[in-house]
Every structure is written in structure tokens, then in C-alpha cells.
Short mmCIF file of C-alpha atoms and ligand atoms in Angstrom, two decimals:
data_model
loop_
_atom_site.label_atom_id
_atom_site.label_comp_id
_atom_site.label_asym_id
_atom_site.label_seq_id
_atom_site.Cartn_x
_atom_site.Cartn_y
_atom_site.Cartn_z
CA UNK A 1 -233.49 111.70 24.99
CA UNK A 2 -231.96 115.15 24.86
CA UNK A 3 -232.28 117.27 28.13
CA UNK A 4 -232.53 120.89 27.45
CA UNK A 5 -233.31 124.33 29.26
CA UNK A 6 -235.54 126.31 27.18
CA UNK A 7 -236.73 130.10 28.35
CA UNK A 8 -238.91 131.94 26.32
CA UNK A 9 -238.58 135.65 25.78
CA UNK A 10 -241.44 137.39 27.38
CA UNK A 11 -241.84 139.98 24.21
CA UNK A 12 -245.04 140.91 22.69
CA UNK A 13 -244.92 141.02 18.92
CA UNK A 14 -247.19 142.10 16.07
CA UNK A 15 -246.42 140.97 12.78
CA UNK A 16 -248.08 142.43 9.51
CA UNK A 17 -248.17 145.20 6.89
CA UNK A 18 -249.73 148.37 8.21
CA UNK A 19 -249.36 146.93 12.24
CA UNK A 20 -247.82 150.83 12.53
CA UNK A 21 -251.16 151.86 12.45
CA UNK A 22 -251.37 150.41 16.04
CA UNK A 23 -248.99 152.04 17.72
CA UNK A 24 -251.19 154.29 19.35
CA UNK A 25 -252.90 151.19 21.63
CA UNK A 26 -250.05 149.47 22.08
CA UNK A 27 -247.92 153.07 23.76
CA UNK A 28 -251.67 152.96 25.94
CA UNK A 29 -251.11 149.44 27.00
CA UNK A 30 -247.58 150.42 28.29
CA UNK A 31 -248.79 153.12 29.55
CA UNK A 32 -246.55 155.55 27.43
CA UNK A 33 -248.09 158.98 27.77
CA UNK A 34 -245.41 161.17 26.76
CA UNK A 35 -242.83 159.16 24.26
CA UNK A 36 -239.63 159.89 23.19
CA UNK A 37 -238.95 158.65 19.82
CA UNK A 38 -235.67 157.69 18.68
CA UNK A 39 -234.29 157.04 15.61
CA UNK A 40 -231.74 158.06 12.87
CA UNK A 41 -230.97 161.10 10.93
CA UNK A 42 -231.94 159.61 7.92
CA UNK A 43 -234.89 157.90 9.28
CA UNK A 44 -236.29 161.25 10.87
CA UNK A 45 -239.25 161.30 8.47
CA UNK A 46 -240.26 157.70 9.81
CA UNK A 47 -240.50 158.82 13.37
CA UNK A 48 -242.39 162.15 12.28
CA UNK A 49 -245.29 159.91 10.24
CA UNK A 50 -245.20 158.25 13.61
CA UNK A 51 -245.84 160.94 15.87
CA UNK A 52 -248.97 161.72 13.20
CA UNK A 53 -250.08 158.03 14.32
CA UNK A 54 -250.18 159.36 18.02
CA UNK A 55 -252.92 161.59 18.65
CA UNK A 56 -253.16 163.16 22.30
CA UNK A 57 -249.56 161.96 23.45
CA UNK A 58 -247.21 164.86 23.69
CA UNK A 59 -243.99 163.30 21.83
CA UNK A 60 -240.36 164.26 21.65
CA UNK A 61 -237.73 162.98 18.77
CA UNK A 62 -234.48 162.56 19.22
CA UNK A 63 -232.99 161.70 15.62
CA UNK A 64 -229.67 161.33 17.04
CA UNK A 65 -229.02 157.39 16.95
CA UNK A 66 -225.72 156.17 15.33
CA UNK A 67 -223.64 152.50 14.94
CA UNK A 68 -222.35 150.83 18.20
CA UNK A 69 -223.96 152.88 20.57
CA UNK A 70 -221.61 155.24 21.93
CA UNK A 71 -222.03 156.10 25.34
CA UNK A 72 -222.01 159.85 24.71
CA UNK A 73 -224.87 159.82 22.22
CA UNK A 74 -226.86 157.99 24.96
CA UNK A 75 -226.00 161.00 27.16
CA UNK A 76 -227.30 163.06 25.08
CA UNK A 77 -230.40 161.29 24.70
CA UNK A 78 -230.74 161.21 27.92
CA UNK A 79 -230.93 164.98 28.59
CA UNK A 80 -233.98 164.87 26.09
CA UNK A 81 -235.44 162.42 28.16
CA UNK A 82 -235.14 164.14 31.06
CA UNK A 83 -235.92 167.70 29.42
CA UNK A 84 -239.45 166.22 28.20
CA UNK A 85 -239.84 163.96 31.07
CA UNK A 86 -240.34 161.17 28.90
CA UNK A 87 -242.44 157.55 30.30
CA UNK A 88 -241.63 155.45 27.72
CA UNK A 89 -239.31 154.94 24.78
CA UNK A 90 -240.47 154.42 21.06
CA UNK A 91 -237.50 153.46 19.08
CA UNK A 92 -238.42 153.30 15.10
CA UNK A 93 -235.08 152.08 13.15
CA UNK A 94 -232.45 149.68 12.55
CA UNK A 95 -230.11 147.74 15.41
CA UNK A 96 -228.15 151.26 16.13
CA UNK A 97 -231.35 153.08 16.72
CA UNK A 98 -232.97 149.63 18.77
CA UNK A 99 -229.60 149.99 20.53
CA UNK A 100 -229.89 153.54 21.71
CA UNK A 101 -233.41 152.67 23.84
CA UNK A 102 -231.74 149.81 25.33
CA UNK A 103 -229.02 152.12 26.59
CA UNK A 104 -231.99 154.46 27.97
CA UNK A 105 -234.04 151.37 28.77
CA UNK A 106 -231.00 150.35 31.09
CA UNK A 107 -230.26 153.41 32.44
CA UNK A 108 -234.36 154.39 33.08
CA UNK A 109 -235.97 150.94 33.25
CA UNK A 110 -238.65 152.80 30.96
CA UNK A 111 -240.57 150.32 28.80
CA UNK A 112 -239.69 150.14 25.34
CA UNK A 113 -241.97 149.62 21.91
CA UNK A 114 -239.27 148.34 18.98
CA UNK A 115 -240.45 149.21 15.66
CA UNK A 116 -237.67 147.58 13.77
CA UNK A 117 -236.55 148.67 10.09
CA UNK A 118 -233.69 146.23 9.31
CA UNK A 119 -232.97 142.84 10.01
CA UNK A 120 -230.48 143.12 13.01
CA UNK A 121 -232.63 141.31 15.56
CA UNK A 122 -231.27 143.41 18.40
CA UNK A 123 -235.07 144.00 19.16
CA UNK A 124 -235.49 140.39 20.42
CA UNK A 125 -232.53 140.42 22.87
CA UNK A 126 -231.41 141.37 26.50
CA UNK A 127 -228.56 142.45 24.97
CA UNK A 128 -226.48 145.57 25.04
CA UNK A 129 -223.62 146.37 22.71
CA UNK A 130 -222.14 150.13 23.78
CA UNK A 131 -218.90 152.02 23.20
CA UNK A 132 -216.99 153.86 24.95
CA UNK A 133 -213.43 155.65 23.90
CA UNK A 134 -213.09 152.79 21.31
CA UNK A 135 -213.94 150.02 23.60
CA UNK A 136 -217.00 148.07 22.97
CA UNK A 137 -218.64 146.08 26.06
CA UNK A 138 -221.36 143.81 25.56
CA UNK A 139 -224.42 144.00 29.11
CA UNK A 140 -227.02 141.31 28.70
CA UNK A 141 -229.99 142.49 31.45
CA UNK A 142 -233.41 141.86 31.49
CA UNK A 143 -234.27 145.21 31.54
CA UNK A 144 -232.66 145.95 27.97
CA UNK A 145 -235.24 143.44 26.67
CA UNK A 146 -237.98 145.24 24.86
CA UNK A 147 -241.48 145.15 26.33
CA UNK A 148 -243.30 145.28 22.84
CA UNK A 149 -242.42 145.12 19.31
CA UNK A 150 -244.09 146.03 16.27
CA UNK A 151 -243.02 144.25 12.85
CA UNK A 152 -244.23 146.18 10.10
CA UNK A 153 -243.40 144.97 6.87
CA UNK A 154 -243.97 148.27 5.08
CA UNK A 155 -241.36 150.06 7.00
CA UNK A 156 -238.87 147.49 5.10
CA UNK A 157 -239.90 148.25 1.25
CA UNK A 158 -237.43 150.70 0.75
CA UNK A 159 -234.57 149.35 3.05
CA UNK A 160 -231.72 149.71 0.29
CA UNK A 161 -230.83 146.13 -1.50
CA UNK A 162 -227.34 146.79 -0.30
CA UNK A 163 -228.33 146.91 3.19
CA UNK A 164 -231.12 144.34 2.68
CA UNK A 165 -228.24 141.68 1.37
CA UNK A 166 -225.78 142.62 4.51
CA UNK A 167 -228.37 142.92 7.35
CA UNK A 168 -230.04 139.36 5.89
CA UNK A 169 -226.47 137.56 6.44
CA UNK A 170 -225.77 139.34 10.17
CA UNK A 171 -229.54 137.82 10.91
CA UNK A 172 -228.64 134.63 9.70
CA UNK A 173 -225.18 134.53 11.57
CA UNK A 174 -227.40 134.52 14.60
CA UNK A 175 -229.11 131.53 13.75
CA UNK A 176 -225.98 129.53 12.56
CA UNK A 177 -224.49 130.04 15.80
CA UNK A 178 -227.53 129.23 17.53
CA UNK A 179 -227.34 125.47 16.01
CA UNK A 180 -224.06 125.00 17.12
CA UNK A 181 -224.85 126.91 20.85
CA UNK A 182 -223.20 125.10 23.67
CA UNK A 183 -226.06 125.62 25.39
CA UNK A 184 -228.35 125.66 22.15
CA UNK A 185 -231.96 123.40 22.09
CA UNK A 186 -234.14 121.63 20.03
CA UNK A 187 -236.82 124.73 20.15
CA UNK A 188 -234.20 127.44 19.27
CA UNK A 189 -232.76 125.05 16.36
CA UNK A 190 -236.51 125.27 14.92
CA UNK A 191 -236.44 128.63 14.73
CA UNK A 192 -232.92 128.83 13.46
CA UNK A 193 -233.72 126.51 10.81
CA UNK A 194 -237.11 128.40 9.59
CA UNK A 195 -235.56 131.99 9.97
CA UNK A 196 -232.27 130.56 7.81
CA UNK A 197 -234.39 129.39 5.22
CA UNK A 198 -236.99 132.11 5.02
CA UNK A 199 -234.41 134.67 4.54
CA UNK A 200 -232.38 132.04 2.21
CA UNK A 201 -235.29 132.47 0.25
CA UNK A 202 -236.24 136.44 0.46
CA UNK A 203 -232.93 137.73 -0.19
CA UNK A 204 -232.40 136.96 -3.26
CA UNK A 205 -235.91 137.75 -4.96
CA UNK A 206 -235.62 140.92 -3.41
CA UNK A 207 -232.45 141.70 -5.79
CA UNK A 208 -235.00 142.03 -8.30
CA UNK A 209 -237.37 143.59 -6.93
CA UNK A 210 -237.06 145.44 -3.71
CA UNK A 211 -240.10 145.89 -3.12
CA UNK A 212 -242.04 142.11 -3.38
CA UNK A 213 -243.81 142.29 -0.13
CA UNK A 214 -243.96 138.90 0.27
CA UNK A 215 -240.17 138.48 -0.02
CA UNK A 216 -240.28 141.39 2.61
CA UNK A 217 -242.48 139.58 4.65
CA UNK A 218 -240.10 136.24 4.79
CA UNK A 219 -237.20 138.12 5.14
CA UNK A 220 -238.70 140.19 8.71
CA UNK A 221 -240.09 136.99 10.11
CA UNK A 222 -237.00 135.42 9.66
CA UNK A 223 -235.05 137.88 11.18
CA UNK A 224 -237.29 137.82 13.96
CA UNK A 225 -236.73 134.47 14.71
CA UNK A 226 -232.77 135.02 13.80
CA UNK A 227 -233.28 137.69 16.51
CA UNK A 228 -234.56 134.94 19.09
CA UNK A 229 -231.78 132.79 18.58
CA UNK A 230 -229.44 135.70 19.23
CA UNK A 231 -231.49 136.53 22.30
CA UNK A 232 -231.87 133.17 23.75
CA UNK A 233 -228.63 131.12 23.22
CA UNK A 234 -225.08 132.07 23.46
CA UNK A 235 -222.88 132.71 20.05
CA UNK A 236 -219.30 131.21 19.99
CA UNK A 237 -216.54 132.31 17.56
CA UNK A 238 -218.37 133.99 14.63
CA UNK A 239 -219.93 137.08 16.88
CA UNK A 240 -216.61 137.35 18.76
CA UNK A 241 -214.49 138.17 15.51
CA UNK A 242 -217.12 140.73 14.64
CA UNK A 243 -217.08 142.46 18.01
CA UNK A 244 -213.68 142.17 17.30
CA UNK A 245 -213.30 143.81 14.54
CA UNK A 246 -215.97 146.04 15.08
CA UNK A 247 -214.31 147.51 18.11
CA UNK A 248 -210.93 147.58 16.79
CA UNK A 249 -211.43 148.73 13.39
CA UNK A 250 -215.06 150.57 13.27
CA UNK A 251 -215.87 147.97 10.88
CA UNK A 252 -219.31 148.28 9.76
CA UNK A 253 -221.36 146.18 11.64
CA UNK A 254 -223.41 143.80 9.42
CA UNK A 255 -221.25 143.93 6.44
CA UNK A 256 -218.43 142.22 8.82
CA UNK A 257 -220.90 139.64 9.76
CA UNK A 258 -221.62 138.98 6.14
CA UNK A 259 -217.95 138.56 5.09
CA UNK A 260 -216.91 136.77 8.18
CA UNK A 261 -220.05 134.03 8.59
CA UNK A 262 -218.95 131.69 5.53
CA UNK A 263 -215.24 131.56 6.95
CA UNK A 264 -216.23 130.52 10.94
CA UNK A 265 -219.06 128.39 9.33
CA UNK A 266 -216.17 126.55 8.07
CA UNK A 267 -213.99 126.58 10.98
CA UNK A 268 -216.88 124.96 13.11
CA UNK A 269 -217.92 122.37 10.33
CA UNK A 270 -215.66 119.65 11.85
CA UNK A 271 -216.58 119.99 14.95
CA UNK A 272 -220.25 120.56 15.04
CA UNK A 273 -221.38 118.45 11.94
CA UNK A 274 -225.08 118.38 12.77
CA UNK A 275 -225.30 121.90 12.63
CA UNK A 276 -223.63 121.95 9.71
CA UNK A 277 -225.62 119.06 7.93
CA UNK A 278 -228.60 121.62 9.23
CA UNK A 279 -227.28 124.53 7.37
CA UNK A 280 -226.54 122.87 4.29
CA UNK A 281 -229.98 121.27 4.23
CA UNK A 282 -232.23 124.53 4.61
CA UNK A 283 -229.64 126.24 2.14
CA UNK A 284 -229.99 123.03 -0.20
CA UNK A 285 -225.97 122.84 -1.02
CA UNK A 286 -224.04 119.70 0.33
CA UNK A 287 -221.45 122.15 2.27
CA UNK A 288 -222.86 124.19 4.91
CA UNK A 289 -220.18 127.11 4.27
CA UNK A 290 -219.91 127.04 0.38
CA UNK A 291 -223.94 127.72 0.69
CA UNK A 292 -223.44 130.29 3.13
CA UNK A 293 -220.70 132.22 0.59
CA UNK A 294 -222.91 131.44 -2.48
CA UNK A 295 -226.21 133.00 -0.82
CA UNK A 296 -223.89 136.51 0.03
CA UNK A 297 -222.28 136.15 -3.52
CA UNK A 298 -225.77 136.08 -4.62
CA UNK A 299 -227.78 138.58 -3.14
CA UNK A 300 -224.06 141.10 -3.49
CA UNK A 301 -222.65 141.07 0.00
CA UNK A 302 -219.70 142.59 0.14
CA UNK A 303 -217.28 139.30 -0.14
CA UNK A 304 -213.87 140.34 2.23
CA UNK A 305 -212.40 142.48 4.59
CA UNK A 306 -210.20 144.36 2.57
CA UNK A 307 -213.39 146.05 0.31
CA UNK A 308 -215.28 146.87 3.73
CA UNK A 309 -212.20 149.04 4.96
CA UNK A 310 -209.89 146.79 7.14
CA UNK A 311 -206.51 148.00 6.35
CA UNK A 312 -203.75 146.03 4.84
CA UNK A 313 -201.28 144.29 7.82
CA UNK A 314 -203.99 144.56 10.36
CA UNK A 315 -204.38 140.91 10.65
CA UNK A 316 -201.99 139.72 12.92
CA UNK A 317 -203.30 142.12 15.74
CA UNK A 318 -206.80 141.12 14.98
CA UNK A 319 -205.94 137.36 15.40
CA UNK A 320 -204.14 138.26 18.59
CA UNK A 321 -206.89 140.31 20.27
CA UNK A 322 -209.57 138.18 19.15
CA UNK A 323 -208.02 134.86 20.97
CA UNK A 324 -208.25 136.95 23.84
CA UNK A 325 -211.15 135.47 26.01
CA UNK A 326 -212.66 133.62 23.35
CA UNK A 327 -216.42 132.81 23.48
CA UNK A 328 -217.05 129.25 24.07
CA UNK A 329 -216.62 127.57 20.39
CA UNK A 330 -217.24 123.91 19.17
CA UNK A 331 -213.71 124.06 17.65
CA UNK A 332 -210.30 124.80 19.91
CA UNK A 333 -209.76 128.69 19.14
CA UNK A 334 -206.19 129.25 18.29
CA UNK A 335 -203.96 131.99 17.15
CA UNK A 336 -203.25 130.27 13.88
CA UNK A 337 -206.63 128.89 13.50
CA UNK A 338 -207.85 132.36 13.47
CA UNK A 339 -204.98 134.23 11.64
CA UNK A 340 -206.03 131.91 8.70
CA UNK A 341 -209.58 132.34 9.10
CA UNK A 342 -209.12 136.10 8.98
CA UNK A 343 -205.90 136.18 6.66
CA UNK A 344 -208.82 134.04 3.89
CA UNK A 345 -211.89 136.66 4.91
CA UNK A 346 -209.30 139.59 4.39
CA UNK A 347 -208.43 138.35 0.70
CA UNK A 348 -212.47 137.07 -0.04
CA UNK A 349 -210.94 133.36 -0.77
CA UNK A 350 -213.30 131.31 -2.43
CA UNK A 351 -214.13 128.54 -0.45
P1 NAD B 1 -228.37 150.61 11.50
O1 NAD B 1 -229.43 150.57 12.51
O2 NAD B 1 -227.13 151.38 11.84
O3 NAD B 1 -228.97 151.16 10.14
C1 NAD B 1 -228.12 151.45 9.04
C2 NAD B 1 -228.67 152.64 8.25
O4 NAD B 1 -229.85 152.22 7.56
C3 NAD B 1 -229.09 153.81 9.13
O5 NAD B 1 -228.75 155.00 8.49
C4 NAD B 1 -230.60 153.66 9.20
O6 NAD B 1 -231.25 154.86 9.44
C5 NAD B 1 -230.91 153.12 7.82
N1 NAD B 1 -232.16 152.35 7.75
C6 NAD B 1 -232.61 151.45 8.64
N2 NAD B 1 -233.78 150.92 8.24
C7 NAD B 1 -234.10 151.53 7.08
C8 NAD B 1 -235.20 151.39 6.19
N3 NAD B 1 -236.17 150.50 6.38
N4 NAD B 1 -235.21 152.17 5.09
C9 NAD B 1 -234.19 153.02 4.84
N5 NAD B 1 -233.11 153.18 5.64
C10 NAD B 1 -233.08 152.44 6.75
O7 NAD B 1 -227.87 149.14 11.07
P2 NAD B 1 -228.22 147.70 11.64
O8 NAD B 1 -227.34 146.78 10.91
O9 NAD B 1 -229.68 147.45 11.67
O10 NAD B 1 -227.76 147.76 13.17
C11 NAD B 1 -226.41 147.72 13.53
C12 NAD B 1 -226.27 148.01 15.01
O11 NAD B 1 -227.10 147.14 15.75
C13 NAD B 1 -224.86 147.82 15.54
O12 NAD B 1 -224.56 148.87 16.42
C14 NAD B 1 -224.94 146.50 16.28
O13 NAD B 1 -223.99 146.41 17.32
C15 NAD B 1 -226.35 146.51 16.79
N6 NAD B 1 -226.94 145.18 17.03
C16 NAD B 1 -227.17 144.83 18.32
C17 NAD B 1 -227.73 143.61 18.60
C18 NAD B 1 -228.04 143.24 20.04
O14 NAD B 1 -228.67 142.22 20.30
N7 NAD B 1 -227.61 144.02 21.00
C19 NAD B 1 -228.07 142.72 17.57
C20 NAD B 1 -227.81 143.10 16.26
C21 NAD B 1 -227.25 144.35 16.00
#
């Protein structure tokens, strides 16, 4: 018999098409009388229909969110909060916009409702990725954790393909990892399983046609379960490379998961065969990492470093920083180990 720790997220999640439409009753049930709603630039139009969907609540937007965080975006957030004396924090957006009500959420302890539009997962996580002059620190509190999240699958329809294809492979990078957690179990592995194969599925019908709803649907509830992995286990070598990278080379964020997963996938193999008999079986390919490359190849992920901006003889000093207190990894990390791995991701090697 296995022995295992298991703790459940404490989340409360509705899933559906049109669950927007309860947004009003669930800001009550926090006890959100005056919001502030964050989200992106380009998503500004999404948090305005929103505000329509809250009748009687005096809300506030702050469109300002952006990738990674940065610390002095959440300070300027945080004068709006103050300004309207906001009580709670409606975020409506992908992981950078779910990212800036953590930082409030950490700095406030106001509860948070997570309307997600991509399939980052950071919504299902007590995790905090922020920068700061170029330095990217990772806070895991309980207080980040949203209180409530809404999945509605009509907020996804028009998520671009391109994104669609990248933000599928960073979800499913959470769930590989997951299987091969050093302090992974049986429950999480369910999930990882079921959200890697529903989004196996999703992303490529959605190629064709972006807007299949129930592709849409498969893909969102398997990056909320993705999301849970990420949230409940710890990752090992594949999510250190990105921060990496990320950090050192304002990589963007999911592409560099979706280049990079195929490449530690096969690093691991060896070492952690049952999660990679596990991959291979929900992907239906006899190698876990050759499925993993196929799958980006075939929903158009961007396939190496190079074409998502890392700049020629950048490797070594990427290898050398990202050896630096490595995450805990089923195979030894080593400075060759990982200039290979990066030198092959760099040049898109077929593998
Ligand atoms: P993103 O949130 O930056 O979104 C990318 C772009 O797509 C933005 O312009 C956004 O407005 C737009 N967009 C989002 N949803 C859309 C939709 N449905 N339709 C049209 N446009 C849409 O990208 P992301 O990949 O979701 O998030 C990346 C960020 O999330 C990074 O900063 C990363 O560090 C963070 N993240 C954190 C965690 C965590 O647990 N802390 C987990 C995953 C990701």
C-alpha cells in the first residue's frame, strides 16, 4: 500500500457556459460590496459587460494587468484600491490578470472571485509569481488562494488559437510534473491524468474550429484540474527552466512552457517511468515525450527557443543559473544535463 498526504484546496468553483451570469450572488456571498475589477487592456470590454452583470455594487476597473506581475503595477493597483475603498477583488482574465489579485489578495487579505479566460491554472493555486527589477520570486500563502472561481466557458470562444495551443501545453506541464511530484499522490495523478487527456483531446479540434464549445468545455475543465495539480503538489525541473528563463530573458510565459515540456519530459523519462508510461498512455503514443512534441506540433505551438525570442549564445548562462537551487527532480540536475536539454529546445530538435 502507498501512504500519501492528500489536502484539498478549499476553492469554490462553478463550471458551465453562461455561469457569468452569477456573478452577482456569488460577490454577495463574499460579501463584495464595492469590487474592484481587474483585468487587461485588451480584455477591458470583458470586465465592463461584467460590471453590467452587477447591479447595485458600486465597481471600479483597473485594466492595468500585465505578464509576471511586476511589483509596480501592483502598486498601482493598489492606490485604486485604496482610492475606491475596495472589499473585494474580481479579477476577469488570463494568469497575468489572476496574478495581479493575488498580489492585492496578499497584500489586503481581500477575498478574491477568479473568472479565468485562459488556461494558466494560476486560479487554483496559493501561488505567487511577482517581479521585481528583473527578478522573479515565487510566495506560496494561503491567502493568495482564491476564495471563489467562476469557469465560464463562453469567456474562452474567442481566446486566439495561438494562445489556445500555448496556454493548453503550460496547463498540461502542470500535470506532467504533478505525476512525477516527489511528494505527488494517487488523487492528484487522477486529475493529472483526466486534465492531460481532456485537453489532449480539445486542442486540436479547436484548430479547426475555435469556437466548438464542447472542445472549449474539455479544454477549461482540464485546465482546471491542470491548475490543481499545480496548486497541490510541487513541480521539479520543467517549471524551474521556465522561471528561468522567464526571469532572465522575459520569455513569454506559456509559449516557454510549450517549447520546453517535451525536452524535461524526456530528461525525467528514465527516472520516473511510471509517470511516463502515464503520459504516453492518456496521449496514446508509446513515448511519453515524442507525444508531448507531436500534440504542440499539432495544435502549432511554437516548437524552440530561438522563434520565441531567446537570443543566440544565451545558453550557457541559462544552464548555469538554472542549476542554481534546483527544484527537487526525479533525475540528478546537472550543468551538462541541462545545457543539452536547453542547447536541443533552443534549436526545436526533433525528438
Ligand atoms: P495572460 O494572462 O498574460 O494573457 C495573455 C493575453 O491574452 C492578454 O493580453 C489577455 O488579455 C489575453 N486574453 C486572455 N484571455 C483571453 C480571451 N479569452 N480572449 C481573448 N484574449 C484573452 O497569459 P496567461 O498565459 O494566461 O498567464 C501568464 C501569467 O500567469 C504569467 O505571469 C505566469 O507567471 C502566471 N501564472 C501563474 C501561475 C501561478 O500559479 N501563480 C500559474 C500559471 C501562470
Amino acid at each position: 500500500m502507498q501512504e500519501f498526504l492528500y489536502s484539498a484546496l478549499p476553492t469554490r468553483v462553478l463550471f458551465g457556459t453562461g455561469t457569468l451570469g452569477q456573478l452577482a450572488a456569488e460577490a454577495s456571498r463574499l460579501g463584495i460590496r464595492r469590487p474592484i475589477l481587474l483585468t487587461t487592456s485588451h480584455q477591458r470590454q470583458m470586465a465592463e459587460d461584467a460590471i453590467s452583470l452587477l447591479d447595485g455594487l458600486s465597481a471600479a476597473i483597473f485594466s492595468g494587468a500585465t505578464m509576471h506581475s511586476p511589483v509596480e503595477v501592483t502598486e498601482q493597483a493598489m492606490k485604486e484600491v485604496e482610492r475606491v475603498g475596495a472589499d473585494g477583488i474580481i479579477a476577469i482574465g488570463g494568469g497575468s490578470t489572476t496574478g495581479l489579485g493575488k498580489a492585492i489578495a496578499l497584500r489586503t487579505d481581500l477575498p478574491q472571485l477568479v473568472v479565468p479566460t485562459t488556461y494558466a491554472g494560476s486560479e487554483m493555486t496559493p501561488i505567487l509569481g511577482q517581479t521585481e527589477d528583473g527578478h522573479k520570486t515565487t510566495i506560496r500563502d494561503a491567502k493568495v488562494l482564491p476564495e471563489t472561481v467562476i469557469y465560464d466557458v463562453a469567456l474562452t470562444l474567442d481566446l486566439p488559437v495561438g494562445l489556445s495551443a500555448v496556454s493548453g501545453m503550460n496547463a498540461i506541464a502542470h500535470a506532467v510534473e504533478a505525476l512525477y511530484a516527489r511528494d505527488g499522490n494517487p488523487i492528484i495523478d487522477l486529475m493529472a491524468e483526466e486534465g492531460i487527456r481532456s485537453l489532449a483531446n480539445a486542442l486540436p479540434l479547436l484548430l479547426g474550429n475555435p469556437r466548438d464549445s464542447d472542445a472549449r468545455a474539455d479544454a477549461l475543465y482540464g485546465a482546471w484540474l491542470c491548475g490543481i495539480c499545480l496548486g497541490s503538489v510541487g513541480m521539479a525541473l520543467h517549471h524551474k527552466l521556465c522561471h528561468t528563463l522567464g526571469g532572465m530573458f522575459d520569455l513569454p510565459h506559456a509559449e516557454t512552457h510549450s517549447v520546453i515540456l517535451p525536452y524535461a519530459m524526456r530528461y525525467n523519462a528514465e527516472a520516473a517511468p511510471q509517470a511516463a508510461a502515464k503520459v504516453a498512455r492518456v496521449l496514446g503514443t508509446r513515448d511519453a515525450a515524442v507525444g508531448l512534441q507531436q500534440l504542440a506540433r499539432n495544435i502549432g505551438a511554437p516548437g524552440s527557443l530561438r522563434t520565441i525570442g531567446m537570443a543566440v549564445g544565451t545558453v550557457d548562462a541559462a544552464a548555469r543559473r538554472a542549476v542554481e537551487n534546483p527544484y527537487p527532480n526525479p533525475a540528478p540536475v546537472t550543468e551538462d544535463g541541462i545545457h543539452r536539454l536547453l542547447s536541443d529546445a533552443f534549436n526545436g530538435v526533433i525528438l
